[in-house]
């Protein structure tokens, strides 16, 4: 259902994620990027410090749209699959395995790493503790970051991220953000989102891995 009075809509996020898988193992770029548009709204809702991270992610979705979508002239351009974008950039020599470039493939890899961070965070936020104590979203987000994106960032970026996590809202804020009343309902909603992310993440991981792109500079 729609959550009144807010920009982020978990129903829209889930809809875009579910529309992203194509064929047996591919991902359509347009719903994938639309999923990121909604995730950016999710991060922006968490406060100005987290919003700084979302602006970096938003710049990457813009790069991919310009390189992988707007360069195509056909009406079907927005539905280009990940594998097609990868093959097209490889054929045109746009992917440099030794030096940093603004290729769609390199930018996709950066989004892919960020998606793992958010996936881990949402999974932890959906969890129910065995001891009865619910850990703070700040603690969960920091732990998720340390287990994913942190190793790809400089000390300065890691420090900025740590400050953002300190300012993260309490758990009750997330109840309102996804229009639920308690932890059990939150778990149901976020578990569905995490499962949808898993499908998109696994397919993207396979495409990047098959083309030796998991460590692009």
mmCIF file of C-alpha atoms in Angstrom:
data_model
loop_
_atom_site.group_PDB
_atom_site.id
_atom_site.type_symbol
_atom_site.label_atom_id
_atom_site.label_comp_id
_atom_site.label_asym_id
_atom_site.label_seq_id
_atom_site.Cartn_x
_atom_site.Cartn_y
_atom_site.Cartn_z
ATOM 1 C CA UNK A 1 0.000 0.000 0.000
ATOM 2 C CA UNK A 2 0.971 3.633 -0.422
ATOM 3 C CA UNK A 3 2.349 5.437 2.626
ATOM 4 C CA UNK A 4 0.763 8.920 2.732
ATOM 5 C CA UNK A 5 2.785 12.032 3.325
ATOM 6 C CA UNK A 6 6.229 10.731 2.338
ATOM 7 C CA UNK A 7 8.387 10.405 -0.749
ATOM 8 C CA UNK A 8 9.747 6.882 -0.233
ATOM 9 C CA UNK A 9 7.261 4.125 -1.018
ATOM 10 C CA UNK A 10 8.256 0.567 -0.157
ATOM 11 C CA UNK A 11 5.543 -0.740 -2.496
ATOM 12 C CA UNK A 12 7.186 1.063 -5.431
ATOM 13 C CA UNK A 13 10.603 -0.281 -4.468
ATOM 14 C CA UNK A 14 9.293 -3.825 -4.389
ATOM 15 C CA UNK A 15 7.481 -3.328 -7.697
ATOM 16 C CA UNK A 16 10.652 -2.132 -9.454
ATOM 17 C CA UNK A 17 12.762 -4.922 -7.947
ATOM 18 C CA UNK A 18 10.305 -7.587 -9.047
ATOM 19 C CA UNK A 19 10.257 -6.119 -12.574
ATOM 20 C CA UNK A 20 14.061 -6.159 -12.894
ATOM 21 C CA UNK A 21 14.794 -9.871 -13.555
ATOM 22 C CA UNK A 22 14.515 -10.828 -17.222
ATOM 23 C CA UNK A 23 14.880 -14.070 -19.159
ATOM 24 C CA UNK A 24 16.685 -16.744 -17.126
ATOM 25 C CA UNK A 25 19.591 -14.764 -15.699
ATOM 26 C CA UNK A 26 19.499 -11.136 -16.839
ATOM 27 C CA UNK A 27 18.472 -7.810 -15.285
ATOM 28 C CA UNK A 28 16.661 -4.998 -17.088
ATOM 29 C CA UNK A 29 18.398 -1.668 -16.565
ATOM 30 C CA UNK A 30 15.300 0.554 -16.412
ATOM 31 C CA UNK A 31 13.541 -1.126 -13.457
ATOM 32 C CA UNK A 32 16.946 -1.712 -11.835
ATOM 33 C CA UNK A 33 17.690 2.011 -11.932
ATOM 34 C CA UNK A 34 14.128 2.796 -10.830
ATOM 35 C CA UNK A 35 14.775 0.575 -7.814
ATOM 36 C CA UNK A 36 17.790 2.731 -7.032
ATOM 37 C CA UNK A 37 15.701 5.882 -7.400
ATOM 38 C CA UNK A 38 13.465 4.556 -4.628
ATOM 39 C CA UNK A 39 16.419 3.442 -2.503
ATOM 40 C CA UNK A 40 17.852 6.957 -2.788
ATOM 41 C CA UNK A 41 14.552 8.282 -1.406
ATOM 42 C CA UNK A 42 14.850 5.737 1.405
ATOM 43 C CA UNK A 43 18.331 6.990 2.300
ATOM 44 C CA UNK A 44 17.311 10.643 2.001
ATOM 45 C CA UNK A 45 14.527 9.990 4.511
ATOM 46 C CA UNK A 46 17.109 8.883 7.085
ATOM 47 C CA UNK A 47 18.581 12.351 7.460
ATOM 48 C CA UNK A 48 20.998 14.793 5.879
ATOM 49 C CA UNK A 49 24.132 12.815 6.788
ATOM 50 C CA UNK A 50 22.894 9.638 5.108
ATOM 51 C CA UNK A 51 21.665 11.860 2.300
ATOM 52 C CA UNK A 52 25.291 12.686 1.487
ATOM 53 C CA UNK A 53 25.830 9.008 0.674
ATOM 54 C CA UNK A 54 22.657 8.873 -1.399
ATOM 55 C CA UNK A 55 23.828 11.808 -3.530
ATOM 56 C CA UNK A 56 26.934 9.835 -4.523
ATOM 57 C CA UNK A 57 24.762 6.887 -5.490
ATOM 58 C CA UNK A 58 22.405 9.133 -7.423
ATOM 59 C CA UNK A 59 25.330 10.465 -9.451
ATOM 60 C CA UNK A 60 26.157 6.885 -10.443
ATOM 61 C CA UNK A 61 22.622 6.127 -11.633
ATOM 62 C CA UNK A 62 22.828 9.295 -13.727
ATOM 63 C CA UNK A 63 26.084 8.102 -15.318
ATOM 64 C CA UNK A 64 24.571 4.746 -16.230
ATOM 65 C CA UNK A 65 21.473 6.366 -17.705
ATOM 66 C CA UNK A 66 23.618 8.622 -19.843
ATOM 67 C CA UNK A 67 25.992 5.894 -21.009
ATOM 68 C CA UNK A 68 23.745 2.844 -21.245
ATOM 69 C CA UNK A 69 20.338 4.289 -21.958
ATOM 70 C CA UNK A 70 20.456 7.736 -23.491
ATOM 71 C CA UNK A 71 23.115 6.662 -25.996
ATOM 72 C CA UNK A 72 20.579 4.207 -27.449
ATOM 73 C CA UNK A 73 18.093 5.709 -29.885
ATOM 74 C CA UNK A 74 15.487 2.940 -30.057
ATOM 75 C CA UNK A 75 12.247 3.069 -28.008
ATOM 76 C CA UNK A 76 13.379 -0.156 -26.303
ATOM 77 C CA UNK A 77 16.587 1.436 -24.996
ATOM 78 C CA UNK A 78 15.288 1.734 -21.437
ATOM 79 C CA UNK A 79 14.779 -2.036 -21.334
ATOM 80 C CA UNK A 80 18.380 -2.907 -22.258
ATOM 81 C CA UNK A 81 19.563 -5.859 -20.139
ATOM 82 C CA UNK A 82 22.761 -5.811 -18.082
ATOM 83 C CA UNK A 83 24.415 -8.462 -20.267
ATOM 84 C CA UNK A 84 23.766 -6.367 -23.388
ATOM 85 C CA UNK A 85 25.254 -3.263 -21.779
ATOM 86 C CA UNK A 86 28.338 -5.208 -20.744
ATOM 87 C CA UNK A 87 28.828 -6.767 -24.196
ATOM 88 C CA UNK A 88 28.274 -3.426 -25.915
ATOM 89 C CA UNK A 89 30.867 -1.630 -23.779
ATOM 90 C CA UNK A 90 33.378 -4.453 -24.171
ATOM 91 C CA UNK A 91 32.906 -4.467 -27.947
ATOM 92 C CA UNK A 92 33.444 -0.697 -28.082
ATOM 93 C CA UNK A 93 36.515 -0.861 -25.846
ATOM 94 C CA UNK A 94 34.956 1.314 -23.162
ATOM 95 C CA UNK A 95 35.928 -0.909 -20.229
ATOM 96 C CA UNK A 96 39.463 -0.435 -18.915
ATOM 97 C CA UNK A 97 40.581 -3.209 -16.579
ATOM 98 C CA UNK A 98 43.691 -1.289 -15.484
ATOM 99 C CA UNK A 99 42.610 2.346 -15.117
ATOM 100 C CA UNK A 100 39.556 4.123 -13.740
ATOM 101 C CA UNK A 101 36.945 5.193 -16.292
ATOM 102 C CA UNK A 102 33.302 6.262 -16.160
ATOM 103 C CA UNK A 103 32.088 3.215 -18.049
ATOM 104 C CA UNK A 104 28.612 1.876 -17.359
ATOM 105 C CA UNK A 105 30.151 -1.411 -16.215
ATOM 106 C CA UNK A 106 32.405 0.219 -13.619
ATOM 107 C CA UNK A 107 29.526 2.356 -12.378
ATOM 108 C CA UNK A 108 27.254 -0.696 -12.199
ATOM 109 C CA UNK A 109 29.870 -2.421 -10.032
ATOM 110 C CA UNK A 110 29.821 0.508 -7.578
ATOM 111 C CA UNK A 111 26.028 0.359 -7.374
ATOM 112 C CA UNK A 112 26.232 -3.407 -6.965
ATOM 113 C CA UNK A 113 28.499 -3.031 -3.938
ATOM 114 C CA UNK A 114 26.198 -0.435 -2.402
ATOM 115 C CA UNK A 115 23.213 -2.724 -2.965
ATOM 116 C CA UNK A 116 24.905 -5.401 -0.857
ATOM 117 C CA UNK A 117 25.280 -2.905 1.990
ATOM 118 C CA UNK A 118 21.598 -1.940 1.903
ATOM 119 C CA UNK A 119 20.541 -5.558 1.524
ATOM 120 C CA UNK A 120 22.487 -6.552 4.646
ATOM 121 C CA UNK A 121 21.066 -3.601 6.559
ATOM 122 C CA UNK A 122 17.450 -4.363 5.631
ATOM 123 C CA UNK A 123 17.932 -8.024 6.465
ATOM 124 C CA UNK A 124 19.298 -7.145 9.905
ATOM 125 C CA UNK A 125 16.512 -4.610 10.451
ATOM 126 C CA UNK A 126 13.964 -7.309 9.630
ATOM 127 C CA UNK A 127 15.485 -9.790 12.063
ATOM 128 C CA UNK A 128 13.975 -10.750 15.399
ATOM 129 C CA UNK A 129 16.546 -11.198 18.184
ATOM 130 C CA UNK A 130 16.853 -14.419 20.133
ATOM 131 C CA UNK A 131 17.574 -12.590 23.384
ATOM 132 C CA UNK A 132 14.622 -10.240 23.031
ATOM 133 C CA UNK A 133 16.778 -7.131 22.546
ATOM 134 C CA UNK A 134 16.395 -5.242 19.300
ATOM 135 C CA UNK A 135 19.674 -3.634 18.264
ATOM 136 C CA UNK A 136 19.572 -0.039 17.101
ATOM 137 C CA UNK A 137 19.348 0.716 13.359
ATOM 138 C CA UNK A 138 22.545 2.749 13.765
ATOM 139 C CA UNK A 139 24.417 -0.297 15.036
ATOM 140 C CA UNK A 140 22.951 -2.557 12.350
ATOM 141 C CA UNK A 141 23.762 -0.158 9.515
ATOM 142 C CA UNK A 142 27.332 0.315 10.723
ATOM 143 C CA UNK A 143 27.864 -3.428 10.941
ATOM 144 C CA UNK A 144 26.405 -3.953 7.454
ATOM 145 C CA UNK A 145 28.667 -1.248 6.051
ATOM 146 C CA UNK A 146 31.758 -2.732 7.685
ATOM 147 C CA UNK A 147 30.936 -6.117 6.145
ATOM 148 C CA UNK A 148 30.457 -4.759 2.632
ATOM 149 C CA UNK A 149 31.211 -1.254 1.323
ATOM 150 C CA UNK A 150 33.817 -0.273 3.897
ATOM 151 C CA UNK A 151 36.654 -2.226 2.270
ATOM 152 C CA UNK A 152 36.171 -0.316 -0.990
ATOM 153 C CA UNK A 153 36.287 3.163 0.581
ATOM 154 C CA UNK A 154 39.060 5.491 1.665
ATOM 155 C CA UNK A 155 39.522 6.414 5.323
ATOM 156 C CA UNK A 156 37.855 9.785 4.743
ATOM 157 C CA UNK A 157 34.741 8.207 3.206
ATOM 158 C CA UNK A 158 34.588 5.602 5.967
ATOM 159 C CA UNK A 159 34.749 8.354 8.564
ATOM 160 C CA UNK A 160 31.909 10.263 6.902
ATOM 161 C CA UNK A 161 29.838 7.074 6.810
ATOM 162 C CA UNK A 162 30.422 6.474 10.517
ATOM 163 C CA UNK A 163 29.122 9.964 11.293
ATOM 164 C CA UNK A 164 26.061 9.301 9.141
ATOM 165 C CA UNK A 165 25.260 6.111 11.039
ATOM 166 C CA UNK A 166 25.439 7.899 14.387
ATOM 167 C CA UNK A 167 22.643 10.199 13.233
ATOM 168 C CA UNK A 168 20.431 7.320 12.048
ATOM 169 C CA UNK A 169 16.809 7.426 13.322
ATOM 170 C CA UNK A 170 15.449 4.983 15.892
ATOM 171 C CA UNK A 171 13.540 1.841 14.928
ATOM 172 C CA UNK A 172 10.108 3.443 15.357
ATOM 173 C CA UNK A 173 10.981 5.742 12.446
ATOM 174 C CA UNK A 174 11.281 2.716 10.146
ATOM 175 C CA UNK A 175 7.846 1.502 11.223
ATOM 176 C CA UNK A 176 6.396 4.765 9.938
ATOM 177 C CA UNK A 177 8.577 4.748 6.829
ATOM 178 C CA UNK A 178 7.102 1.458 5.582
ATOM 179 C CA UNK A 179 3.650 1.940 7.149
ATOM 180 C CA UNK A 180 3.725 -0.841 9.746
ATOM 181 C CA UNK A 181 2.911 -0.857 13.432
ATOM 182 C CA UNK A 182 5.481 -3.192 14.980
ATOM 183 C CA UNK A 183 8.610 -5.286 14.443
ATOM 184 C CA UNK A 184 6.712 -8.352 13.261
ATOM 185 C CA UNK A 185 5.022 -6.411 10.460
ATOM 186 C CA UNK A 186 8.317 -4.725 9.598
ATOM 187 C CA UNK A 187 9.954 -8.146 9.307
ATOM 188 C CA UNK A 188 7.302 -9.335 6.853
ATOM 189 C CA UNK A 189 7.673 -6.304 4.585
ATOM 190 C CA UNK A 190 11.466 -6.108 4.640
ATOM 191 C CA UNK A 191 11.894 -9.856 4.147
ATOM 192 C CA UNK A 192 9.961 -9.550 0.873
ATOM 193 C CA UNK A 193 12.179 -6.660 -0.190
ATOM 194 C CA UNK A 194 15.362 -8.543 0.733
ATOM 195 C CA UNK A 195 14.281 -11.590 -1.285
ATOM 196 C CA UNK A 196 13.623 -9.382 -4.313
ATOM 197 C CA UNK A 197 17.022 -7.698 -3.875
ATOM 198 C CA UNK A 198 18.689 -11.111 -3.649
ATOM 199 C CA UNK A 199 17.405 -12.105 -7.080
ATOM 200 C CA UNK A 200 18.650 -8.884 -8.680
ATOM 201 C CA UNK A 201 21.940 -8.933 -6.786
ATOM 202 C CA UNK A 202 22.736 -12.561 -7.636
ATOM 203 C CA UNK A 203 22.042 -12.042 -11.343
ATOM 204 C CA UNK A 204 24.186 -8.897 -11.458
ATOM 205 C CA UNK A 205 26.958 -10.637 -9.513
ATOM 206 C CA UNK A 206 26.993 -13.475 -12.035
ATOM 207 C CA UNK A 207 27.129 -11.102 -15.025
ATOM 208 C CA UNK A 208 30.024 -9.119 -13.559
ATOM 209 C CA UNK A 209 31.865 -12.254 -12.450
ATOM 210 C CA UNK A 210 31.557 -13.953 -15.850
ATOM 211 C CA UNK A 211 33.207 -10.935 -17.454
ATOM 212 C CA UNK A 212 35.926 -10.518 -14.833
ATOM 213 C CA UNK A 213 34.571 -7.195 -13.628
ATOM 214 C CA UNK A 214 34.317 -7.649 -9.869
ATOM 215 C CA UNK A 215 37.556 -5.698 -9.304
ATOM 216 C CA UNK A 216 37.341 -2.951 -11.909
ATOM 217 C CA UNK A 217 39.419 0.069 -10.769
#
